[in-house]
mmCIF file of C-alpha atoms in Angstrom:
data_model
loop_
_atom_site.group_PDB
_atom_site.id
_atom_site.type_symbol
_atom_site.label_atom_id
_atom_site.label_comp_id
_atom_site.label_asym_id
_atom_site.label_seq_id
_atom_site.Cartn_x
_atom_site.Cartn_y
_atom_site.Cartn_z
ATOM 1 C CA MET C 1 -4.211 7.103 -40.854
ATOM 2 C CA ASN C 2 -7.891 7.381 -40.341
ATOM 3 C CA THR C 3 -10.269 10.878 -39.937
ATOM 4 C CA SER C 4 -9.369 10.939 -36.582
ATOM 5 C CA GLN C 5 -6.063 10.167 -36.381
ATOM 6 C CA SER C 6 -5.895 13.123 -39.018
ATOM 7 C CA LEU C 7 -7.739 15.762 -37.464
ATOM 8 C CA LEU C 8 -6.024 15.444 -34.070
ATOM 9 C CA ALA C 9 -2.308 15.300 -35.905
ATOM 10 C CA GLU C 10 -3.271 18.291 -37.553
ATOM 11 C CA LEU C 11 -4.569 20.320 -35.102
ATOM 12 C CA ALA C 12 -1.079 19.269 -32.577
ATOM 13 C CA ARG C 13 0.714 20.327 -35.446
ATOM 14 C CA SER C 14 -1.200 23.988 -36.357
ATOM 15 C CA GLU C 15 -1.597 26.786 -33.918
ATOM 16 C CA LYS C 16 -4.935 25.809 -33.223
ATOM 17 C CA PRO C 17 -5.872 23.626 -29.508
ATOM 18 C CA ILE C 18 -6.971 20.058 -29.221
ATOM 19 C CA GLY C 19 -10.731 20.624 -27.804
ATOM 20 C CA VAL C 20 -10.437 18.493 -24.167
ATOM 21 C CA GLY C 21 -13.454 17.443 -22.645
ATOM 22 C CA ILE C 22 -13.826 15.580 -19.031
ATOM 23 C CA ILE C 23 -15.481 13.416 -17.705
ATOM 24 C CA GLY C 24 -15.895 13.763 -13.994
ATOM 25 C CA LEU C 25 -14.025 17.255 -13.447
ATOM 26 C CA GLY C 26 -16.415 17.810 -9.989
ATOM 27 C CA ALA C 27 -15.741 21.175 -8.150
ATOM 28 C CA HIS C 28 -14.056 19.797 -4.870
ATOM 29 C CA GLY C 29 -11.335 18.208 -4.578
ATOM 30 C CA SER C 30 -11.661 15.350 -7.490
ATOM 31 C CA TRP C 31 -8.812 13.140 -8.802
ATOM 32 C CA ALA C 32 -9.811 15.489 -12.399
ATOM 33 C CA GLU C 33 -9.171 18.846 -10.765
ATOM 34 C CA ARG C 34 -5.980 18.265 -9.369
ATOM 35 C CA SER C 35 -4.425 16.865 -11.898
ATOM 36 C CA HIS C 36 -5.792 17.039 -15.392
ATOM 37 C CA LEU C 37 -7.355 20.788 -15.220
ATOM 38 C CA PRO C 38 -3.761 22.832 -14.112
ATOM 39 C CA ALA C 39 -2.072 19.810 -16.609
ATOM 40 C CA LEU C 40 -3.729 20.737 -19.612
ATOM 41 C CA ARG C 41 -3.853 24.556 -18.061
ATOM 42 C CA ALA C 42 0.146 24.324 -18.662
ATOM 43 C CA VAL C 43 0.618 22.380 -22.155
ATOM 44 C CA PRO C 44 0.154 24.912 -24.793
ATOM 45 C CA GLY C 45 -2.139 23.061 -27.745
ATOM 46 C CA TYR C 46 -4.687 21.948 -25.459
ATOM 47 C CA GLU C 47 -8.269 23.508 -24.638
ATOM 48 C CA LEU C 48 -10.323 22.543 -21.990
ATOM 49 C CA ARG C 49 -14.318 23.025 -23.605
ATOM 50 C CA ALA C 50 -16.667 20.802 -21.594
ATOM 51 C CA LEU C 51 -17.016 18.489 -18.944
ATOM 52 C CA SER C 52 -19.710 16.351 -17.410
ATOM 53 C CA THR C 53 -20.785 14.851 -13.700
ATOM 54 C CA SER C 54 -23.366 12.964 -12.567
ATOM 55 C CA SER C 55 -25.867 15.829 -12.678
ATOM 56 C CA LYS C 56 -26.537 19.016 -15.075
ATOM 57 C CA GLU C 57 -26.432 20.953 -11.626
ATOM 58 C CA SER C 58 -23.353 19.208 -10.303
ATOM 59 C CA ALA C 59 -21.389 19.768 -13.637
ATOM 60 C CA GLU C 60 -23.398 23.719 -14.124
ATOM 61 C CA ARG C 61 -21.633 24.255 -10.652
ATOM 62 C CA SER C 62 -18.221 22.923 -11.053
ATOM 63 C CA GLY C 63 -18.118 24.766 -14.988
ATOM 64 C CA HIS C 64 -18.420 27.644 -12.626
ATOM 65 C CA LYS C 65 -15.489 27.436 -10.685
ATOM 66 C CA HIS C 66 -13.043 26.189 -13.485
ATOM 67 C CA GLY C 67 -14.647 28.079 -15.971
ATOM 68 C CA VAL C 68 -15.978 26.073 -18.327
ATOM 69 C CA SER C 69 -18.737 26.759 -20.288
ATOM 70 C CA ARG C 70 -20.404 24.099 -21.912
ATOM 71 C CA THR C 71 -21.324 21.869 -19.115
ATOM 72 C CA PHE C 72 -23.682 17.913 -19.375
ATOM 73 C CA GLY C 73 -25.639 16.423 -16.613
ATOM 74 C CA THR C 74 -24.062 12.874 -19.127
ATOM 75 C CA ALA C 75 -21.048 11.699 -21.110
ATOM 76 C CA ALA C 76 -23.095 10.833 -24.577
ATOM 77 C CA GLU C 77 -23.419 14.408 -23.968
ATOM 78 C CA LEU C 78 -20.112 15.151 -23.377
ATOM 79 C CA ALA C 79 -18.642 12.982 -26.026
ATOM 80 C CA SER C 80 -21.439 14.488 -29.019
ATOM 81 C CA CYS C 81 -20.387 18.127 -28.734
ATOM 82 C CA ASP C 82 -18.824 19.231 -32.022
ATOM 83 C CA GLU C 83 -15.899 20.829 -29.846
ATOM 84 C CA VAL C 84 -14.824 17.832 -28.267
ATOM 85 C CA ASP C 85 -11.186 16.160 -29.983
ATOM 86 C CA LEU C 86 -10.479 14.752 -26.896
ATOM 87 C CA VAL C 87 -12.518 13.264 -24.190
ATOM 88 C CA VAL C 88 -10.983 12.431 -21.042
ATOM 89 C CA VAL C 89 -12.478 9.622 -18.203
ATOM 90 C CA ALA C 90 -10.981 10.684 -14.931
ATOM 91 C CA VAL C 91 -13.391 8.527 -12.578
ATOM 92 C CA LYS C 92 -13.945 4.924 -10.286
ATOM 93 C CA VAL C 93 -12.287 1.758 -12.143
ATOM 94 C CA PRO C 94 -16.313 0.051 -12.362
ATOM 95 C CA HIS C 95 -17.560 3.449 -14.269
ATOM 96 C CA HIS C 96 -14.440 3.083 -17.078
ATOM 97 C CA ARG C 97 -15.419 0.076 -19.879
ATOM 98 C CA GLU C 98 -19.142 2.490 -20.231
ATOM 99 C CA LEU C 99 -17.459 5.852 -20.611
ATOM 100 C CA VAL C 100 -14.643 4.545 -22.676
ATOM 101 C CA GLN C 101 -17.915 3.111 -24.725
ATOM 102 C CA THR C 102 -19.325 6.083 -24.837
ATOM 103 C CA ALA C 103 -17.034 8.104 -26.181
ATOM 104 C CA LEU C 104 -15.541 5.790 -28.564
ATOM 105 C CA SER C 105 -19.007 5.203 -29.638
ATOM 106 C CA ALA C 106 -19.131 8.724 -31.211
ATOM 107 C CA GLY C 107 -15.939 8.740 -32.581
ATOM 108 C CA LYS C 108 -13.636 10.337 -30.420
ATOM 109 C CA SER C 109 -10.082 10.107 -29.100
ATOM 110 C CA VAL C 110 -10.015 9.276 -25.320
ATOM 111 C CA LEU C 111 -7.929 9.296 -22.396
ATOM 112 C CA CYS C 112 -8.554 7.043 -19.903
ATOM 113 C CA GLU C 113 -7.330 6.963 -15.834
ATOM 114 C CA TRP C 114 -5.147 3.716 -15.174
ATOM 115 C CA PRO C 115 -6.750 0.653 -14.590
ATOM 116 C CA LEU C 116 -7.874 0.794 -17.644
ATOM 117 C CA GLY C 117 -10.578 -1.172 -16.384
ATOM 118 C CA ASN C 118 -11.737 -3.375 -13.719
ATOM 119 C CA GLY C 119 -9.262 -6.578 -14.517
ATOM 120 C CA LEU C 120 -8.154 -7.727 -17.448
ATOM 121 C CA ALA C 121 -11.229 -8.512 -19.988
ATOM 122 C CA GLU C 122 -12.994 -4.834 -19.403
ATOM 123 C CA ALA C 123 -9.276 -3.586 -20.996
ATOM 124 C CA GLU C 124 -9.046 -5.490 -23.612
ATOM 125 C CA ASP C 125 -12.819 -5.094 -24.633
ATOM 126 C CA MET C 126 -11.570 -1.826 -24.158
ATOM 127 C CA ALA C 127 -8.577 -1.962 -26.545
ATOM 128 C CA GLN C 128 -10.315 -3.713 -29.150
ATOM 129 C CA ARG C 129 -13.046 -1.465 -29.289
ATOM 130 C CA ALA C 130 -10.400 1.416 -29.772
ATOM 131 C CA ARG C 131 -8.917 -0.623 -32.738
ATOM 132 C CA SER C 132 -12.025 -0.848 -34.454
ATOM 133 C CA ARG C 133 -12.241 2.796 -34.438
ATOM 134 C CA ALA C 134 -8.566 3.185 -35.227
ATOM 135 C CA VAL C 135 -8.630 5.863 -32.971
ATOM 136 C CA PRO C 136 -5.359 7.139 -31.047
ATOM 137 C CA THR C 137 -5.517 6.604 -26.986
ATOM 138 C CA VAL C 138 -3.614 6.841 -24.709
ATOM 139 C CA VAL C 139 -4.233 5.291 -21.161
ATOM 140 C CA GLY C 140 -3.383 7.253 -17.570
ATOM 141 C CA LEU C 141 0.202 5.493 -16.468
ATOM 142 C CA GLN C 142 2.176 8.460 -16.632
ATOM 143 C CA ALA C 143 5.438 7.272 -14.150
ATOM 144 C CA ARG C 144 6.624 6.568 -17.522
ATOM 145 C CA SER C 145 7.035 10.717 -18.599
ATOM 146 C CA HIS C 146 7.940 12.020 -15.389
ATOM 147 C CA PRO C 147 11.543 13.552 -16.249
ATOM 148 C CA ALA C 148 12.604 11.789 -13.121
ATOM 149 C CA LEU C 149 12.777 9.023 -14.454
ATOM 150 C CA ALA C 150 13.250 9.644 -18.198
ATOM 151 C CA TYR C 151 16.780 10.773 -16.760
ATOM 152 C CA ALA C 152 17.376 8.120 -15.106
ATOM 153 C CA ARG C 153 16.140 5.779 -18.266
ATOM 154 C CA HIS C 154 18.860 7.880 -20.659
ATOM 155 C CA LEU C 155 21.522 7.311 -17.228
ATOM 156 C CA VAL C 156 20.267 3.367 -17.981
ATOM 157 C CA THR C 157 21.590 3.717 -22.061
ATOM 158 C CA ASP C 158 24.147 5.695 -21.499
ATOM 159 C CA GLY C 159 26.154 3.505 -19.556
ATOM 160 C CA TYR C 160 26.030 5.345 -16.154
ATOM 161 C CA LEU C 161 25.408 1.752 -13.810
ATOM 162 C CA GLY C 162 27.864 -0.445 -16.330
ATOM 163 C CA GLU C 163 25.866 -2.784 -16.794
ATOM 164 C CA VAL C 164 23.006 -3.599 -14.664
ATOM 165 C CA LEU C 165 22.577 -6.360 -12.119
ATOM 166 C CA SER C 166 19.585 -5.546 -10.102
ATOM 167 C CA THR C 167 17.183 -3.034 -8.547
ATOM 168 C CA THR C 168 14.564 -3.279 -5.388
ATOM 169 C CA VAL C 169 11.531 -0.911 -5.072
ATOM 170 C CA VAL C 170 9.907 -0.751 -1.242
ATOM 171 C CA GLY C 171 6.620 1.401 -1.479
ATOM 172 C CA SER C 172 3.974 2.488 0.506
ATOM 173 C CA GLY C 173 0.297 2.734 -0.799
ATOM 174 C CA GLY C 174 -0.796 5.067 1.270
ATOM 175 C CA ALA C 175 -4.369 3.613 1.425
ATOM 176 C CA TRP C 176 -5.064 0.117 2.441
ATOM 177 C CA GLY C 177 -3.186 0.919 5.776
ATOM 178 C CA ALA C 178 -4.763 1.390 9.949
ATOM 179 C CA THR C 179 -7.557 4.423 8.678
ATOM 180 C CA VAL C 180 -9.079 5.640 5.510
ATOM 181 C CA GLY C 181 -10.986 9.206 4.531
ATOM 182 C CA PRO C 182 -15.075 8.294 3.970
ATOM 183 C CA GLY C 183 -14.956 9.277 0.172
ATOM 184 C CA ASP C 184 -12.202 6.116 -0.087
ATOM 185 C CA HIS C 185 -13.674 2.998 1.198
ATOM 186 C CA TYR C 186 -14.151 2.047 -2.710
ATOM 187 C CA VAL C 187 -10.534 1.300 -3.382
ATOM 188 C CA LEU C 188 -10.573 -1.321 -0.220
ATOM 189 C CA ASP C 189 -13.464 -3.616 -1.979
ATOM 190 C CA ALA C 190 -10.832 -5.628 -3.623
ATOM 191 C CA ALA C 191 -14.164 -6.194 -6.250
ATOM 192 C CA ASN C 192 -13.560 -2.241 -7.977
ATOM 193 C CA GLY C 193 -10.319 -3.263 -9.204
ATOM 194 C CA ALA C 194 -8.647 -0.142 -7.478
ATOM 195 C CA THR C 195 -5.772 -2.322 -5.305
ATOM 196 C CA LEU C 196 -2.733 -2.063 -4.350
ATOM 197 C CA LEU C 197 -1.821 -3.682 -7.137
ATOM 198 C CA THR C 198 -3.264 -2.159 -10.036
ATOM 199 C CA ILE C 199 -2.260 1.468 -8.621
ATOM 200 C CA PRO C 200 0.485 2.022 -6.576
ATOM 201 C CA PHE C 201 2.601 -1.414 -7.487
ATOM 202 C CA SER C 202 1.249 -1.023 -11.609
ATOM 203 C CA HIS C 203 2.025 2.421 -12.202
ATOM 204 C CA THR C 204 5.657 1.999 -10.411
ATOM 205 C CA LEU C 205 5.903 -1.592 -12.238
ATOM 206 C CA ASP C 206 5.183 0.487 -15.412
ATOM 207 C CA GLY C 207 7.564 3.179 -14.799
ATOM 208 C CA LEU C 208 10.029 0.593 -13.879
ATOM 209 C CA ALA C 209 10.113 -1.219 -17.123
ATOM 210 C CA SER C 210 10.561 2.483 -19.424
ATOM 211 C CA VAL C 211 13.706 2.232 -18.098
ATOM 212 C CA LEU C 212 14.654 -1.133 -17.105
ATOM 213 C CA GLY C 213 13.045 -2.848 -19.359
ATOM 214 C CA GLU C 214 10.016 -5.272 -19.146
ATOM 215 C CA PRO C 215 10.661 -7.589 -16.618
ATOM 216 C CA GLU C 216 10.348 -11.026 -17.357
ATOM 217 C CA GLU C 217 9.386 -14.610 -15.504
ATOM 218 C CA LEU C 218 7.357 -12.199 -13.024
ATOM 219 C CA ARG C 219 6.037 -13.492 -9.786
ATOM 220 C CA ILE C 220 3.722 -11.271 -7.759
ATOM 221 C CA GLN C 221 2.119 -12.321 -4.062
ATOM 222 C CA LEU C 222 -0.460 -10.497 -2.243
ATOM 223 C CA ALA C 223 -1.661 -10.947 1.413
ATOM 224 C CA SER C 224 -4.484 -9.283 3.318
ATOM 225 C CA ARG C 225 -2.091 -8.603 7.210
ATOM 226 C CA ARG C 226 -5.509 -6.023 8.226
ATOM 227 C CA THR C 227 -8.730 -7.109 7.350
ATOM 228 C CA SER C 228 -10.176 -3.402 7.809
ATOM 229 C CA ALA C 229 -9.533 0.644 8.054
ATOM 230 C CA VAL C 230 -11.127 2.780 10.676
ATOM 231 C CA ASP C 231 -12.767 5.412 8.504
ATOM 232 C CA THR C 232 -10.407 8.606 10.282
ATOM 233 C CA GLU C 233 -14.639 10.669 10.795
ATOM 234 C CA SER C 234 -16.515 8.358 12.214
ATOM 235 C CA GLY C 235 -14.148 6.135 13.762
ATOM 236 C CA GLN C 236 -16.016 2.506 12.805
ATOM 237 C CA PRO C 237 -14.073 -0.472 11.105
ATOM 238 C CA VAL C 238 -14.705 -0.807 6.672
ATOM 239 C CA PRO C 239 -14.236 -3.937 5.804
ATOM 240 C CA MET C 240 -10.943 -3.919 3.599
ATOM 241 C CA THR C 241 -10.942 -6.912 1.472
ATOM 242 C CA ALA C 242 -8.029 -6.353 -0.919
ATOM 243 C CA ALA C 243 -4.444 -7.198 -0.086
ATOM 244 C CA ASP C 244 -2.331 -4.727 2.258
ATOM 245 C CA GLN C 245 1.082 -6.302 0.702
ATOM 246 C CA LEU C 246 2.523 -7.400 -2.166
ATOM 247 C CA VAL C 247 6.008 -9.134 -2.382
ATOM 248 C CA ALA C 248 7.132 -9.305 -6.028
ATOM 249 C CA SER C 249 10.512 -10.547 -7.833
ATOM 250 C CA GLY C 250 11.366 -11.435 -11.571
ATOM 251 C CA ARG C 251 14.596 -10.730 -14.198
ATOM 252 C CA LEU C 252 14.881 -8.076 -16.035
ATOM 253 C CA PRO C 253 16.475 -8.264 -19.725
ATOM 254 C CA GLY C 254 19.811 -9.795 -20.071
ATOM 255 C CA GLY C 255 19.402 -11.673 -16.413
ATOM 256 C CA ALA C 256 19.224 -8.512 -13.520
ATOM 257 C CA VAL C 257 16.889 -9.398 -11.010
ATOM 258 C CA ALA C 258 14.337 -7.229 -9.907
ATOM 259 C CA THR C 259 12.521 -7.734 -6.470
ATOM 260 C CA PHE C 260 9.022 -5.164 -5.187
ATOM 261 C CA HIS C 261 7.751 -5.217 -1.679
ATOM 262 C CA TYR C 262 4.761 -2.603 -1.636
ATOM 263 C CA ARG C 263 2.989 -2.399 1.679
ATOM 264 C CA GLY C 264 -0.674 -0.261 2.709
ATOM 265 C CA GLY C 265 -0.540 2.485 4.677
ATOM 266 C CA MET C 266 1.783 4.792 5.543
ATOM 267 C CA ALA C 267 5.754 4.001 6.739
ATOM 268 C CA ARG C 268 7.837 5.748 9.268
ATOM 269 C CA GLY C 269 10.356 5.620 6.825
ATOM 270 C CA THR C 270 11.278 5.748 3.219
ATOM 271 C CA ASN C 271 8.053 5.323 1.243
ATOM 272 C CA PHE C 272 9.616 4.828 -2.015
ATOM 273 C CA ARG C 273 12.256 3.475 -2.833
ATOM 274 C CA TRP C 274 13.948 2.406 -5.437
ATOM 275 C CA GLU C 275 17.678 0.943 -6.329
ATOM 276 C CA ILE C 276 19.117 0.017 -9.512
ATOM 277 C CA ASN C 277 22.727 -0.913 -9.240
ATOM 278 C CA GLY C 278 25.142 -2.393 -11.552
ATOM 279 C CA THR C 279 28.655 -3.147 -12.569
ATOM 280 C CA GLU C 280 29.597 0.753 -12.749
ATOM 281 C CA GLY C 281 27.094 2.695 -10.133
ATOM 282 C CA ASP C 282 23.917 2.975 -8.434
ATOM 283 C CA LEU C 283 21.277 4.764 -8.788
ATOM 284 C CA VAL C 284 18.430 5.418 -6.053
ATOM 285 C CA LEU C 285 15.416 6.703 -6.936
ATOM 286 C CA THR C 286 13.560 8.226 -3.935
ATOM 287 C CA ALA C 287 9.408 9.706 -2.918
ATOM 288 C CA PRO C 288 7.685 11.283 -0.225
ATOM 289 C CA ILE C 289 4.900 8.794 -1.000
ATOM 290 C CA GLY C 290 4.870 4.787 -3.064
ATOM 291 C CA HIS C 291 3.008 6.909 -6.047
ATOM 292 C CA PRO C 292 6.005 8.250 -7.774
ATOM 293 C CA GLN C 293 3.267 9.084 -10.850
ATOM 294 C CA LEU C 294 1.982 11.494 -8.173
ATOM 295 C CA SER C 295 5.021 12.643 -6.822
ATOM 296 C CA SER C 296 8.200 14.547 -6.898
ATOM 297 C CA VAL C 297 11.303 12.269 -7.307
ATOM 298 C CA THR C 298 14.752 12.688 -5.867
ATOM 299 C CA ILE C 299 17.771 10.620 -7.762
ATOM 300 C CA GLU C 300 20.962 10.240 -6.384
ATOM 301 C CA GLY C 301 24.115 8.575 -7.771
ATOM 302 C CA GLY C 302 27.908 7.376 -7.538
ATOM 303 C CA ARG C 303 29.742 5.908 -10.042
ATOM 304 C CA GLY C 304 33.484 4.699 -10.146
ATOM 305 C CA THR C 305 36.148 4.888 -6.561
ATOM 306 C CA SER C 306 33.149 6.741 -5.155
ATOM 307 C CA SER C 307 32.390 5.601 -2.147
ATOM 308 C CA GLY C 308 28.951 7.238 -1.963
ATOM 309 C CA LEU C 309 25.625 8.920 -3.378
ATOM 310 C CA ALA C 310 25.314 12.033 -4.268
ATOM 311 C CA PRO C 311 21.950 14.419 -5.972
ATOM 312 C CA LEU C 312 21.753 14.614 -9.363
ATOM 313 C CA THR C 313 20.045 16.802 -10.567
ATOM 314 C CA VAL C 314 17.350 16.005 -13.682
ATOM 315 C CA PRO C 315 18.390 18.183 -16.606
ATOM 316 C CA GLU C 316 16.527 21.233 -18.169
ATOM 317 C CA SER C 317 16.248 19.418 -20.992
ATOM 318 C CA TYR C 318 13.966 17.118 -19.523
ATOM 319 C CA VAL C 319 11.591 18.780 -18.385
ATOM 320 C CA HIS C 320 9.094 20.017 -20.681
ATOM 321 C CA VAL C 321 6.359 21.436 -18.612
ATOM 322 C CA PRO C 322 8.293 24.075 -16.536
ATOM 323 C CA GLN C 323 4.913 26.475 -16.119
ATOM 324 C CA LEU C 324 4.795 23.281 -12.933
ATOM 325 C CA ASP C 325 6.799 22.255 -10.024
ATOM 326 C CA PRO C 326 7.314 18.714 -9.419
ATOM 327 C CA ARG C 327 6.937 19.306 -5.366
ATOM 328 C CA ALA C 328 3.905 22.377 -5.449
ATOM 329 C CA ASP C 329 2.215 20.695 -8.286
ATOM 330 C CA ALA C 330 3.042 16.797 -7.461
ATOM 331 C CA PRO C 331 -0.387 15.652 -9.048
ATOM 332 C CA ALA C 332 -0.460 17.683 -12.028
ATOM 333 C CA TYR C 333 3.629 17.115 -12.571
ATOM 334 C CA ALA C 334 3.825 13.755 -15.173
ATOM 335 C CA VAL C 335 0.137 13.806 -15.681
ATOM 336 C CA ALA C 336 1.445 17.232 -18.181
ATOM 337 C CA HIS C 337 4.484 15.674 -19.440
ATOM 338 C CA ALA C 338 2.103 13.059 -20.470
ATOM 339 C CA TYR C 339 -0.141 15.964 -22.372
ATOM 340 C CA ARG C 340 3.273 17.105 -23.742
ATOM 341 C CA GLN C 341 4.225 13.589 -24.714
ATOM 342 C CA PHE C 342 1.098 13.100 -26.680
ATOM 343 C CA LEU C 343 0.959 16.071 -28.156
ATOM 344 C CA ASP C 344 4.719 15.006 -30.083
ATOM 345 C CA ASP C 345 3.345 11.884 -31.023
ATOM 346 C CA LEU C 346 1.080 12.982 -32.790
ATOM 347 C CA ARG C 347 2.738 15.829 -34.207
ATOM 348 C CA GLU C 348 5.068 12.822 -34.912
ATOM 349 C CA GLY C 349 4.631 9.732 -35.425
ATOM 350 C CA THR C 350 5.686 8.758 -32.557
ATOM 351 C CA SER C 351 4.663 6.089 -29.534
ATOM 352 C CA GLY C 352 6.318 7.833 -26.589
ATOM 353 C CA VAL C 353 2.637 7.671 -24.898
ATOM 354 C CA PRO C 354 1.199 4.535 -23.862
ATOM 355 C CA ASP C 355 -2.439 3.538 -25.428
ATOM 356 C CA PHE C 356 -5.099 1.001 -24.943
ATOM 357 C CA ALA C 357 -3.292 -2.163 -26.345
ATOM 358 C CA HIS C 358 -0.375 -0.589 -24.066
ATOM 359 C CA GLY C 359 -2.701 -0.741 -21.168
ATOM 360 C CA ALA C 360 -4.786 -4.423 -21.514
ATOM 361 C CA ALA C 361 -0.941 -5.395 -21.339
ATOM 362 C CA ARG C 362 0.164 -3.611 -18.274
ATOM 363 C CA HIS C 363 -3.173 -5.344 -17.444
ATOM 364 C CA ARG C 364 -2.865 -9.516 -19.013
ATOM 365 C CA SER C 365 1.493 -8.494 -17.016
ATOM 366 C CA ILE C 366 -0.010 -8.288 -13.847
ATOM 367 C CA GLU C 367 -2.600 -10.562 -13.925
ATOM 368 C CA SER C 368 -0.608 -13.272 -15.404
ATOM 369 C CA ALA C 369 2.206 -12.827 -12.826
ATOM 370 C CA LEU C 370 -0.609 -13.228 -9.751
ATOM 371 C CA THR C 371 0.168 -16.417 -7.844
ATOM 372 C CA THR C 372 -1.345 -18.232 -4.065
ATOM 373 C CA VAL C 373 0.349 -16.894 -1.747
#
């Protein structure tokens, strides 16, 4: 175990918290503010000690709002801060590689939001750099840490379904629909790497793989049915080069069939429905949006002689961050459980939370599966 791994493991096993610095913690509704901030405050063992934004002035405003005394106008300053043990990169995808490289060069452990890189090449580069530095890393594929998915994984393993025969996922992306907010234009540009494919579908694919195993013979097709969206503030059309429709199919270990359909925008019906069908029973997971990684998730099941579905309550033993409510604190809920899992990994030498190598492998799985329509 190297020095950085030893340090974090020692901190995780002791009463001393891991010092966290967040790149991208703004004062006006940023993703870090809605997810990482409440998650860190709900998980004992971490202490938010620093933040950086795009300028010294905005960092100071954010620090004042969030009660963080160490504020920096550059990521390099944050990464070099002795009080920071773990750097969280929570900015737009095109900036991930540069900021991750800055943190790794300072010898710091890094948690980077998903997608890890803007494409496979960037992700593999970051994974290689992390390996060469031999520091613990985390990629923000938190769906697998969601208590509802952890419970579904147990039910499948425990034989609730018998032999799994098939699984079907239908989800709505939220973005990539008829309208777009003024701050979300960048997701419509495929070149930015934040698309229907890389965000809601890939988060869900990773969560499904944690429950049922990694799909084999995966084939993904993209289609663009909309070529623009209307800005909700200006009323003007915004070009959309990212696909707004995705269909995928594959086989699970053992031969079960897996199918997916993701569509842009929001549907008037169910915006996330995941069915798992087996020889002895069925499970259905639903959510109000097609992003189970940042939503409350409901489980229903039926088996044996039952002809319908009944609600299944996630046992308290799967809920490791009881301070957060899965509905009221939905954006932070799975993130907090990922932070908790990372602590457990450091303490016990396990690898339950995805690292950069896993992130690069997930990029590889989706890019190698793409086919033309």
